Coordinates of C-alpha atoms in Angstrom, one line a residue:
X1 CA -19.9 -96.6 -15.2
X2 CA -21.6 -100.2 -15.4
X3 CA -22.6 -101.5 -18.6
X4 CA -26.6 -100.8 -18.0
X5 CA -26.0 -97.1 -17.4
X6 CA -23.5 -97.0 -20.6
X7 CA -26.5 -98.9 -22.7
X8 CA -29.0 -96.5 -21.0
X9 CA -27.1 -93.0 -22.0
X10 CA -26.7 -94.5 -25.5
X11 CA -30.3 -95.3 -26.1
X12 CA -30.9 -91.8 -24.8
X13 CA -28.4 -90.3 -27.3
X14 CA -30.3 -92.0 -30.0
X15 CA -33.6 -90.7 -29.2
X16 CA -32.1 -87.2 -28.7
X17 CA -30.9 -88.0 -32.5
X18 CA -33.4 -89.2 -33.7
X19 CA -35.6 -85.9 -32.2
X20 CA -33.5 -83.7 -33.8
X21 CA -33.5 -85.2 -36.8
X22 CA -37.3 -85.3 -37.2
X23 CA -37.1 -81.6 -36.2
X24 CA -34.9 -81.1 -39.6
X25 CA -37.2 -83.2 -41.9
X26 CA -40.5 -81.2 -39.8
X27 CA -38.9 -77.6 -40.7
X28 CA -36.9 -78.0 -43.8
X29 CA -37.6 -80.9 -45.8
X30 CA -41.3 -81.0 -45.3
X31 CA -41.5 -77.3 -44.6
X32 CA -43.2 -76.2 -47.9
X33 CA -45.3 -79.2 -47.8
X34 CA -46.4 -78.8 -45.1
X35 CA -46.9 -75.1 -45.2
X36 CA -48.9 -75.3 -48.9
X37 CA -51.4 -78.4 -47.0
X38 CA -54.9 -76.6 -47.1
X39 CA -55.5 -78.5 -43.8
X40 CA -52.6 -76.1 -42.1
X41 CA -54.7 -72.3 -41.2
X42 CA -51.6 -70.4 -39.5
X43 CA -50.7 -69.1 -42.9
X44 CA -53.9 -67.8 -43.3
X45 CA -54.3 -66.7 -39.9
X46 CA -51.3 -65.1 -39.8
X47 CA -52.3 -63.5 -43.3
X48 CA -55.5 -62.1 -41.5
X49 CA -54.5 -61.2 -38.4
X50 CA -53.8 -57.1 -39.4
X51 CA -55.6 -55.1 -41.6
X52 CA -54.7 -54.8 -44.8
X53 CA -53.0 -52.1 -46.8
X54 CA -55.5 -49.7 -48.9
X55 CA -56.0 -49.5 -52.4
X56 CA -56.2 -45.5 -53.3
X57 CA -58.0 -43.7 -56.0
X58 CA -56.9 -39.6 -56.1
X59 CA -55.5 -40.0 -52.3
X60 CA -58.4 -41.6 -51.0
X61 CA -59.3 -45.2 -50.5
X62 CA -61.4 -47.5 -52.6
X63 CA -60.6 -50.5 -49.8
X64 CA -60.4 -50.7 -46.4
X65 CA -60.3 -53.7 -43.6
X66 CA -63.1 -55.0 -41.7
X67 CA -63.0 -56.6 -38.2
X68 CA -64.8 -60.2 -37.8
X69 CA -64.2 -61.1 -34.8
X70 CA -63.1 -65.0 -35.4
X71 CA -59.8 -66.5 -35.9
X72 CA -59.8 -64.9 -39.2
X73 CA -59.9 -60.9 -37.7
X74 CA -60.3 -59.0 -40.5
X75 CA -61.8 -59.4 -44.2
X76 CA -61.4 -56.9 -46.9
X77 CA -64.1 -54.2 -48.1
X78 CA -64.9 -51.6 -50.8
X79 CA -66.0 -48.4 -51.8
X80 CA -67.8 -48.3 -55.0
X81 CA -67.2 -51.9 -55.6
X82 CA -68.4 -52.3 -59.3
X83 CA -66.7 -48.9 -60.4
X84 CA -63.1 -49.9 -59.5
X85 CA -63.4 -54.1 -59.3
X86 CA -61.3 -53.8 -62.7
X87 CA -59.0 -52.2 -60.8
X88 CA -58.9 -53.5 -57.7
X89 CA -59.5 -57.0 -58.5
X90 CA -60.8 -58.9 -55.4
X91 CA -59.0 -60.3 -52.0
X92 CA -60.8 -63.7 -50.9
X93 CA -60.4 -65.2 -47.9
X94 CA -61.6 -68.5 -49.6
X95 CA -60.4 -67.9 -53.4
X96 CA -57.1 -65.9 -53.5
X97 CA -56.6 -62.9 -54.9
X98 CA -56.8 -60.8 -57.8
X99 CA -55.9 -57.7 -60.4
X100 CA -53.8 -55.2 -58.1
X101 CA -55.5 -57.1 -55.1
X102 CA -53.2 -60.1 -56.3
X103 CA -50.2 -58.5 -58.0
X104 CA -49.5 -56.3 -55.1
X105 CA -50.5 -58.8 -52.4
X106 CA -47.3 -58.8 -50.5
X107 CA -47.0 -55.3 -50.2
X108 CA -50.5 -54.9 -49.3
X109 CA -50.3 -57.5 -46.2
X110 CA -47.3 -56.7 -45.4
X111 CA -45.3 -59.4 -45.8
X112 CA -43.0 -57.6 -48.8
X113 CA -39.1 -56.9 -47.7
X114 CA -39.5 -53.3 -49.1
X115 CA -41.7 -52.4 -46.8
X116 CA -39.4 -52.9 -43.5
X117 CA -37.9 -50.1 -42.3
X118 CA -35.9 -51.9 -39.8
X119 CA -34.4 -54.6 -41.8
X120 CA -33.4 -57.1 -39.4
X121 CA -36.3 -56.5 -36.8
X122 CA -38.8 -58.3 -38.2
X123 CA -36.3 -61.5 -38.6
X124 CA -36.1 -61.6 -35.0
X125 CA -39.6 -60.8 -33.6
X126 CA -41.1 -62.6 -36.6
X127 CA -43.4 -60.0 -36.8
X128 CA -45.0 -58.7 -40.3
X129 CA -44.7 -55.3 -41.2
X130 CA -48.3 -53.3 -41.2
X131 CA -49.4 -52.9 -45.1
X132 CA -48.8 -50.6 -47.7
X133 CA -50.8 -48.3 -49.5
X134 CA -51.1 -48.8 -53.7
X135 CA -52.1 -45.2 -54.6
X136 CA -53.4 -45.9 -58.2
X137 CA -53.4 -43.7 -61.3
X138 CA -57.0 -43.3 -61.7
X139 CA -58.7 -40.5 -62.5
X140 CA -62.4 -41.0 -60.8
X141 CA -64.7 -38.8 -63.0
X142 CA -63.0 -40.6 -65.9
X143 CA -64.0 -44.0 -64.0
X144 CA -67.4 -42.9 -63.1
X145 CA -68.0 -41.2 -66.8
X146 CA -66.9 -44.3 -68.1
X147 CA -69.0 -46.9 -66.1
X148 CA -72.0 -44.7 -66.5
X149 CA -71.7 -44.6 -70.5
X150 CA -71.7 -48.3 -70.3
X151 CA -74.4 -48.7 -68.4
X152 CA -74.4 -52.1 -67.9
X153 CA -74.2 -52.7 -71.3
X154 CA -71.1 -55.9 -71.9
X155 CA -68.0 -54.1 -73.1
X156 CA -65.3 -52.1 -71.9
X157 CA -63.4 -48.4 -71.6
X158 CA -59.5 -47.3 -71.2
X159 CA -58.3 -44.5 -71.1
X160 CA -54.2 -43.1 -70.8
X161 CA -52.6 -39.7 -70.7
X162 CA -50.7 -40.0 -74.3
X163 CA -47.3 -38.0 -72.4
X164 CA -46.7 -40.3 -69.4
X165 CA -48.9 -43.8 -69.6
X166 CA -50.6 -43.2 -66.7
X167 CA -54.5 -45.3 -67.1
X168 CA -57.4 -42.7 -65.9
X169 CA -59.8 -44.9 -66.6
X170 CA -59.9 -48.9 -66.6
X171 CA -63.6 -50.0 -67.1
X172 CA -65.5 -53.5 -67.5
X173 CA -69.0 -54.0 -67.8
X174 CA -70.7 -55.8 -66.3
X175 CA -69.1 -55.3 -63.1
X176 CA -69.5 -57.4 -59.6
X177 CA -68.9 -55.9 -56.1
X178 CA -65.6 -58.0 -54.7
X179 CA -66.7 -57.4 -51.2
X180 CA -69.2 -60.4 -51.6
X181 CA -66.0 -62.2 -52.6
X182 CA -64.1 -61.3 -49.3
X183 CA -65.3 -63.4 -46.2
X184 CA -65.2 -67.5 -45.6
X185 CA -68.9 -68.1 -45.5
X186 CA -71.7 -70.1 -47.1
X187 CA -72.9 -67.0 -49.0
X188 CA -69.2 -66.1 -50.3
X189 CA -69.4 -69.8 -52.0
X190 CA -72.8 -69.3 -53.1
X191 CA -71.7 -65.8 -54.7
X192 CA -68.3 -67.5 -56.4
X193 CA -71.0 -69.8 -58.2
X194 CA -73.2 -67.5 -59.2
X195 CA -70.5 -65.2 -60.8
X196 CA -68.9 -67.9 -62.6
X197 CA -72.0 -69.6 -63.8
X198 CA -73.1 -65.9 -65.2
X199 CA -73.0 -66.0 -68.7
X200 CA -72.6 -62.4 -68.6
X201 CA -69.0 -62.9 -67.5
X202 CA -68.9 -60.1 -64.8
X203 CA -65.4 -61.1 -63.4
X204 CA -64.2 -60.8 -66.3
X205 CA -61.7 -57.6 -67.1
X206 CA -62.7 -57.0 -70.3
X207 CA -60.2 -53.9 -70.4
X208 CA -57.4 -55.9 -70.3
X209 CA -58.2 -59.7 -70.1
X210 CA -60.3 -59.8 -73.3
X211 CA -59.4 -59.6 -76.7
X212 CA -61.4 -58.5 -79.8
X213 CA -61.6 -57.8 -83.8
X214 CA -61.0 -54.0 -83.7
X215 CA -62.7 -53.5 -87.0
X216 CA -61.5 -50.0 -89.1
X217 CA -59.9 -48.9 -85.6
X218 CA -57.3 -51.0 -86.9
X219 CA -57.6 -48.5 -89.9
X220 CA -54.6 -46.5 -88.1
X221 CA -52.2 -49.2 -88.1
X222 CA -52.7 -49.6 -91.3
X223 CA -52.4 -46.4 -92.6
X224 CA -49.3 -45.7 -90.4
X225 CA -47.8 -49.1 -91.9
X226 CA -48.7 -47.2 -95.4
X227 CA -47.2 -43.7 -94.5
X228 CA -44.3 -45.0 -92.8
X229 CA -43.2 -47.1 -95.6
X230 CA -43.9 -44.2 -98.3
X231 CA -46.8 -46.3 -99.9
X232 CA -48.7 -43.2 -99.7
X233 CA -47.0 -39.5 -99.6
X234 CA -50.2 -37.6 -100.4
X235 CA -53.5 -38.5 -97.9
X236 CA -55.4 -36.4 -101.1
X237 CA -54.2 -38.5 -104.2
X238 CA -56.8 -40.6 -105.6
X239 CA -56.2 -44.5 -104.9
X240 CA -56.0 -47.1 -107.2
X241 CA -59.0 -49.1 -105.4
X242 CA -62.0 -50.8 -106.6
X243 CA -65.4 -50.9 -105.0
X244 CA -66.3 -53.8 -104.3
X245 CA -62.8 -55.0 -104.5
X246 CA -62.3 -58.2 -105.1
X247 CA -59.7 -60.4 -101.9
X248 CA -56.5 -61.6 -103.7
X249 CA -56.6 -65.2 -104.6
X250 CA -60.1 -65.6 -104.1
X251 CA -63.7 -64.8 -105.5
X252 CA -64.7 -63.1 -102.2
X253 CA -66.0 -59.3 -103.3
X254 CA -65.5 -57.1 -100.3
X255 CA -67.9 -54.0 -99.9
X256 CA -68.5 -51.3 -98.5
X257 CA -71.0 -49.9 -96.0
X258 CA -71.7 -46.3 -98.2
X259 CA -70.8 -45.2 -101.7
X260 CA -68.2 -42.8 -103.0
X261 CA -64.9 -45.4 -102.0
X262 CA -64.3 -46.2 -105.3
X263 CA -60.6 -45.0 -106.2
X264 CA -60.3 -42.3 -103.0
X265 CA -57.9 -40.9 -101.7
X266 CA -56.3 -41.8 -98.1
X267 CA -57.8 -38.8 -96.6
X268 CA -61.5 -39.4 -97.4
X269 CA -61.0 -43.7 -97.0
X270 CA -60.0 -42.8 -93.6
X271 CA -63.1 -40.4 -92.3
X272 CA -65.6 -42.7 -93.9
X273 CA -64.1 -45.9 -93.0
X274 CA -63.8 -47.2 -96.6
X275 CA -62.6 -51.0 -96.4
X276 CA -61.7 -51.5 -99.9
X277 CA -59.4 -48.8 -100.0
X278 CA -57.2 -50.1 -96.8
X279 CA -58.3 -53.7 -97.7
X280 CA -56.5 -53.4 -101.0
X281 CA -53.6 -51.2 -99.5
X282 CA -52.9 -53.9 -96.8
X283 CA -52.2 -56.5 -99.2
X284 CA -50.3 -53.9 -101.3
X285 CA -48.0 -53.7 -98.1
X286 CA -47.8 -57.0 -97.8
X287 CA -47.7 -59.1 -94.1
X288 CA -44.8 -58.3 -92.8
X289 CA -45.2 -54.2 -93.0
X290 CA -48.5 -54.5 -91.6
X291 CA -47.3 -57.0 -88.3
X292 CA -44.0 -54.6 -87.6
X293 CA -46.1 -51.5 -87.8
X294 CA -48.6 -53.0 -85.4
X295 CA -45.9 -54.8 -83.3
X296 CA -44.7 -50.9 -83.0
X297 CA -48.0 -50.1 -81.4
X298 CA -47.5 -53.1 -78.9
X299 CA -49.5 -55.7 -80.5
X300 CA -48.2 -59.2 -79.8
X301 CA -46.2 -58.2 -76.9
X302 CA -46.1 -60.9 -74.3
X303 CA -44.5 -59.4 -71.6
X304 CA -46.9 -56.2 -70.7
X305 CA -47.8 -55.7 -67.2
X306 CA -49.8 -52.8 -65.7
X307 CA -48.6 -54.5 -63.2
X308 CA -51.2 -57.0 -63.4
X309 CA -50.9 -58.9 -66.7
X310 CA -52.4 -57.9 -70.2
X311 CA -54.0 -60.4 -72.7
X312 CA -52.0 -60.3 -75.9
X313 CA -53.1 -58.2 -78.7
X314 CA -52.2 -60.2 -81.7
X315 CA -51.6 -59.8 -85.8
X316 CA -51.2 -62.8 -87.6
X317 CA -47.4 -63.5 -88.7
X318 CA -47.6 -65.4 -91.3
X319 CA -50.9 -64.7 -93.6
X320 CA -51.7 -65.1 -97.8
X321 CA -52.2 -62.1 -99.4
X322 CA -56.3 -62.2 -98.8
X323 CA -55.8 -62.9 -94.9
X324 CA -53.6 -59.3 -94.7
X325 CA -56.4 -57.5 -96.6
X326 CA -58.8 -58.3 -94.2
X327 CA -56.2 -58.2 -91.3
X328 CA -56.1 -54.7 -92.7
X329 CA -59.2 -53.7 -91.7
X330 CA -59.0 -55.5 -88.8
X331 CA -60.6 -58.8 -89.3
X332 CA -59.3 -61.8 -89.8
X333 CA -57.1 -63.3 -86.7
X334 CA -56.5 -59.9 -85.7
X335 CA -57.1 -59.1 -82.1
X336 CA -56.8 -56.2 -79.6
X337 CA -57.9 -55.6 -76.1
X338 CA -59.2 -52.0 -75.3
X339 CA -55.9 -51.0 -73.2
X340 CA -54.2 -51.8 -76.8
X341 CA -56.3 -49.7 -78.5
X342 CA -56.1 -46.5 -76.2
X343 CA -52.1 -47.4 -76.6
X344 CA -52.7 -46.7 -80.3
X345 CA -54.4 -43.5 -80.1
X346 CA -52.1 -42.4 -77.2
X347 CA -49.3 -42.7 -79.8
X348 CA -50.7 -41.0 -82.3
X349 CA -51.9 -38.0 -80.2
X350 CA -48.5 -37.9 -78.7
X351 CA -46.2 -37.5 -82.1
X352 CA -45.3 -41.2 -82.1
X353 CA -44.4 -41.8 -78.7
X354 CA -45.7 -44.5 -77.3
X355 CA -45.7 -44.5 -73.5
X356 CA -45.5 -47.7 -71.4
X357 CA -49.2 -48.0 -69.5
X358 CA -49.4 -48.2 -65.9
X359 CA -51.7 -48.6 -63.3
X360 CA -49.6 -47.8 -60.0
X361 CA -48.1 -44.2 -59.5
X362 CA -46.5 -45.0 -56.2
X363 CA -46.2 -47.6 -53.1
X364 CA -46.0 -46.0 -49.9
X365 CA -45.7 -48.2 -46.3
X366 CA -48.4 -47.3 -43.5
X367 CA -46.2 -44.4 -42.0
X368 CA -46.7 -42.7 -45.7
X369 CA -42.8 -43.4 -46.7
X370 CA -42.9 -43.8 -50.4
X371 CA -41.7 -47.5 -51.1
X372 CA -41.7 -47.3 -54.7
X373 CA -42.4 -45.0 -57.9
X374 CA -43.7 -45.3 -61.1
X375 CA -41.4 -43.2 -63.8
X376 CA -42.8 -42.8 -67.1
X377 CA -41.3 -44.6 -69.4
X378 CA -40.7 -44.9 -73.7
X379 CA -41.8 -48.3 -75.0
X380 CA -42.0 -47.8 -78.3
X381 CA -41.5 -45.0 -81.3
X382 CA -44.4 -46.2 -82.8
X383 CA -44.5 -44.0 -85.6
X384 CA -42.3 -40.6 -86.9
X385 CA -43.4 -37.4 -85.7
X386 CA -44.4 -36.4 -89.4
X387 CA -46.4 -40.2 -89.7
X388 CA -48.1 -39.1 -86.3
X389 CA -49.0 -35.2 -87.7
X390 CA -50.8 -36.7 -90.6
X391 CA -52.5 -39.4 -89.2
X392 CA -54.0 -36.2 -86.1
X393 CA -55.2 -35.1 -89.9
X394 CA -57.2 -38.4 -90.7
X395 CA -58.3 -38.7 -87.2
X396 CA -59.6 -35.4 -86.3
X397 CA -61.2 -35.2 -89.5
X398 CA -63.3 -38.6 -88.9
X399 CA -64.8 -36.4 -86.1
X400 CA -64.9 -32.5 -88.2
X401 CA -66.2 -33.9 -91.2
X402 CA -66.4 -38.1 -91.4
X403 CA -67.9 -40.6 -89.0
X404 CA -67.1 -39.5 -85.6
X405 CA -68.8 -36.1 -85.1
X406 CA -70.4 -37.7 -82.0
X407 CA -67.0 -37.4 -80.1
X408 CA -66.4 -33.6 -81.0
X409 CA -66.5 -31.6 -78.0
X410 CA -66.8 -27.8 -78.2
X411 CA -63.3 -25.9 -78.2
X412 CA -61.4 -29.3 -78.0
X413 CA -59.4 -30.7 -81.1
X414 CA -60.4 -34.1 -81.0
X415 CA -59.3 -37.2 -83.6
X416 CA -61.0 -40.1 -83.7
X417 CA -62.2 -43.5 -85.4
X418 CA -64.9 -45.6 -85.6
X419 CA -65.2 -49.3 -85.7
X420 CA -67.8 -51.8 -86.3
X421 CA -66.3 -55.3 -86.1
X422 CA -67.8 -58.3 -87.3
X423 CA -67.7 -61.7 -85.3
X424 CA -69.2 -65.4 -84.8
X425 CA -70.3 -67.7 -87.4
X426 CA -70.5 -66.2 -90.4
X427 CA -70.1 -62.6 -89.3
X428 CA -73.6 -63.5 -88.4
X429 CA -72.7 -61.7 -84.7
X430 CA -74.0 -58.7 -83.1
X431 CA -71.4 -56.7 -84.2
X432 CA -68.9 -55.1 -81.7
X433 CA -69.1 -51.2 -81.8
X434 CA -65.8 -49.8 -81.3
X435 CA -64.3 -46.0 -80.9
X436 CA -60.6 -44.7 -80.3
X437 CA -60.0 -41.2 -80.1
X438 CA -57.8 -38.9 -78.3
X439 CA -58.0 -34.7 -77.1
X440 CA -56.0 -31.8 -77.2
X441 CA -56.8 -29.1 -74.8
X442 CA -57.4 -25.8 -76.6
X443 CA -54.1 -24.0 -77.6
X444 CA -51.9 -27.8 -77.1
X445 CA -50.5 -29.2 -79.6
X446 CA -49.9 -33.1 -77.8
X447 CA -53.4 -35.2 -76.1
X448 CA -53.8 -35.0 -72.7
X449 CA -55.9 -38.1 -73.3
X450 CA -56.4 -41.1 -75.5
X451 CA -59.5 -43.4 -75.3
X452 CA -60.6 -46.6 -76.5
X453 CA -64.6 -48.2 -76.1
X454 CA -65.6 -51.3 -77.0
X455 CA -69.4 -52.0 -76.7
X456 CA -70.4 -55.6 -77.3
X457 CA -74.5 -55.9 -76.7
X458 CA -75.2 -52.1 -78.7
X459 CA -78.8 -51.6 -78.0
X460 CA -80.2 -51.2 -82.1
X461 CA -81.0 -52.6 -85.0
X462 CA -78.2 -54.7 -86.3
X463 CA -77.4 -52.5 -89.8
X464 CA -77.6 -49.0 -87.4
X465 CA -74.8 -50.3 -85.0
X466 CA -71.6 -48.5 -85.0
X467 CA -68.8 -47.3 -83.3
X468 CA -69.8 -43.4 -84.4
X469 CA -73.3 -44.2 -82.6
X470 CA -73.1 -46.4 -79.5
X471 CA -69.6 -46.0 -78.7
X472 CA -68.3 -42.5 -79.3
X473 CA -70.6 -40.8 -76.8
X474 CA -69.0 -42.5 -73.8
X475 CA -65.7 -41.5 -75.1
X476 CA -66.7 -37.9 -75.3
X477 CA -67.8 -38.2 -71.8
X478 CA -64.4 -39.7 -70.5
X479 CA -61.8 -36.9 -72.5
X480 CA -64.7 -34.3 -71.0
X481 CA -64.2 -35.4 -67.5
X482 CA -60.4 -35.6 -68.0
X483 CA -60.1 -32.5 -69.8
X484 CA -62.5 -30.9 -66.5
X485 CA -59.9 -32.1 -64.3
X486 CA -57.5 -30.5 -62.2
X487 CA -53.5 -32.2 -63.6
X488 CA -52.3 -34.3 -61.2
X489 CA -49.4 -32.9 -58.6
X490 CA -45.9 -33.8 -60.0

């Protein structure tokens, strides 16, 4: 071989080198790069190319896919947008994901492992698996009682089955319709704006995403931080508590919204929402009771997923002796979304047990194989089955004989308690009318369901708001639809 040829197979060897080693940097170095450059569609193509999986609600689907027509072939849809959006979240071909839209994604497109039946199949063909189904715990006439009560009215409804943690009903109001969320055109960009600039806040899951001042709902914490610690062993024995009752360390006289608080007993404190009495009895406790009992009921847990994440409910650690009486009452720093709430109650009615919430019964792939399953599961002993059988006393007799009759449904042992908390400058707020309450079906002796209702914007007079008013009526009508319903199949 002459020296031209030898020179000539050499160069040739280099480029075939040097191909080959662009081809590495193309598809490993510079593969996520490259693949996360908004310039680079075959992801989203790809993504779009099959329908997606469905979203259920009682075995039939809130969601389904849509044929376009273009390179993207097929945007999302909903039935009953605004009912379940707090549910479903939205899937955007422009903005991502969301809720169980988002925290499911991969099984809903297809594109999760778990879903291959053939394991190595879709290695080699490089073709996606068709998309699950997310069949939801939902109970729809708890949903649709729910979103009715509301009626457009800013706040929010949750409600849980006390034995399992299953969620009936996830509510937020106002509500937007995720379908106008779904496509790639000019009007799903003009509707993005227009959501975000509402001041309204309608993408916003107030269930879950938003915390508030519970006001005397937090009355059960602290009288299950009192009973549990033997601060009180008789709900009839006259307290030690003035009215107005003057906050530790300070000059600040706290009141009371009606007379006859003045030295009484744990029993009638609790039905008419006396804030001296557990005001005084907080700081009696002391911080560190009141946070561990409330930490019991899952308040500053970080880690709770439904499986789409929860805002934390929080108690103040560290307070002065003032800053735990009103954290008593549930002012102060103290926070709670309406999920935490129904939690609470859920405990109570269910003698202590706390049950982990949950959104998702069961994953099943397009054939109807069941992918995954959702086992109930303990999260905490929140309280001793003798704490939870006298606090059923105090709550059932806010609605017999104290503040809550609006929640009492004929036949049906129901406990309850109102809140109204105070927020903004000054307290100077339209206060937040609250309402957590759970129900026994007749001859039981554990809830089949546990509610919590928050109503921000309560249509009255500012001195006539209150959770007993605005906000126990719409739980009434959630335990009535749950209590009307069939149980779900094991």
């Amino acid at each position: 071989m002459n020296r031209c040829v030898r020179h000539a197979a050499a160069f040739c060897a280099l480029l075939l080198l040097a191909v080959l080693a662009n081809a590495v940097r193309v598809q490993l170095v510079q593969a996520g790069r490259l693949a996360a450059n908004p310039a680079d569609r075959r992801a989203d193509i790809a993504l779009y190319r099959q329908p997606r999986g469905n979203i259920l609600v009682a075995g039939r689907p809130v969601t389904s896919s849509r044929a376009t027509g273009g390179q993207l072939r097929y945007v999302r849809s909903y039935r009953d947008g605004p009912l379940y959006a707090p549910v479903t979240g939205f899937a955007s071909q422009i903005y991502g994901a969301s809720l169980l839209e988002g925290t499911e994604g991969a099984l809903l497109d297809g594109s999760d492992p778990a879903l291959d039946e053939q394991p190595l199949w879709p290695e080699i063909t490089r073709a996606r698996q068709r998309g699950g189904d997310v069949h939801t715990t939902i109970d729809p006439a708890a949903q649709q009682a729910a979103f009715t009560g509301l009626a457009g009215r800013r706040g929010a409804v949750a409600a849980l089955d006390p034995a399992t943690g299953r969620i009936l009903a996830l509510v937020s109001s106002p509500s937007y319709d995720p379908g106008r969320l779904a496509g790639a055109g000019p009007s799903v960009t003009a509707t993005w704006k227009q959501l975000n600039a509402d001041p309204a806040q309608p993408m916003l899951d107030r269930a879950i995403r938003q915390t508030y001042p519970p006001g005397s709902t937090f009355k059960v914490v602290t009288a299950a931080a009192a009973l549990e610690s033997g601060e009180v062993t008789d709900l009839r024995a006259r307290t030690a508590s003035p009215d107005p009752y003057t906050l530790p360390g300070t000059t600040v006289r706290l009141t009371n919204e009606g007379a006859g608080c003045r030295n009484a007993s744990m029993f009638d404190a609790f039905r008419y929402s006396c804030n001296t009495v557990f005001a005084k009895l907080g700081a009696d406790l002391g911080d560190q009771a009141v946070v561990a009992q409330a930490e019991r009921f899952g308040f500053d847990d970080t880690r709770l997923r439904i499986p789409p994440a929860v805002a934390v409910s929080t108690v103040d650690r560290w307070m002065s002796p003032d800053q735990v009486a009103l954290s008593s009452i549930g002012q102060f720093d103290t926070t709670a979304t309406p999920l935490q709430m129904a939690m609470v109650a859920a405990a109570v009615g269910n003698g202590g047990r706390l049950m982990a919430p949950y959104l998702v019964d069961e994953v099943t792939s397009h054939g109807g194989t069941t992918v995954s399953r959702t086992r109930p599961r303990l999260l905490h002993q929140a309280v001793s089955a003798r704490t939870a059988a006298l606090l059923q006393e105090l709550m059932e007799a806010v609605v017999t004989r104290g503040t809550g009759g609006n929640a009492a449904i004929p036949g049906v042992v129901v406990g309850g308690k109102t809140g109204t908390a105070q927020h903004g400058p000054a307290n100077k707020g339209t206060p937040y009318a609250w309402f957590v309450s759970y129900a026994k079906p007749p001859g039981a002796d554990r809830a089949s369901v546990a509610v919590a209702v928050v109503v921000e914007d309560a249509a009255a007079v500012r001195a006539d708001i209150s959770g007993g008013g605005n906000a126990a009526p719409i739980a009434r009508a959630v335990m009535r639809a749950v209590l009307a319903a069939p149980p779900p199949a094991p």
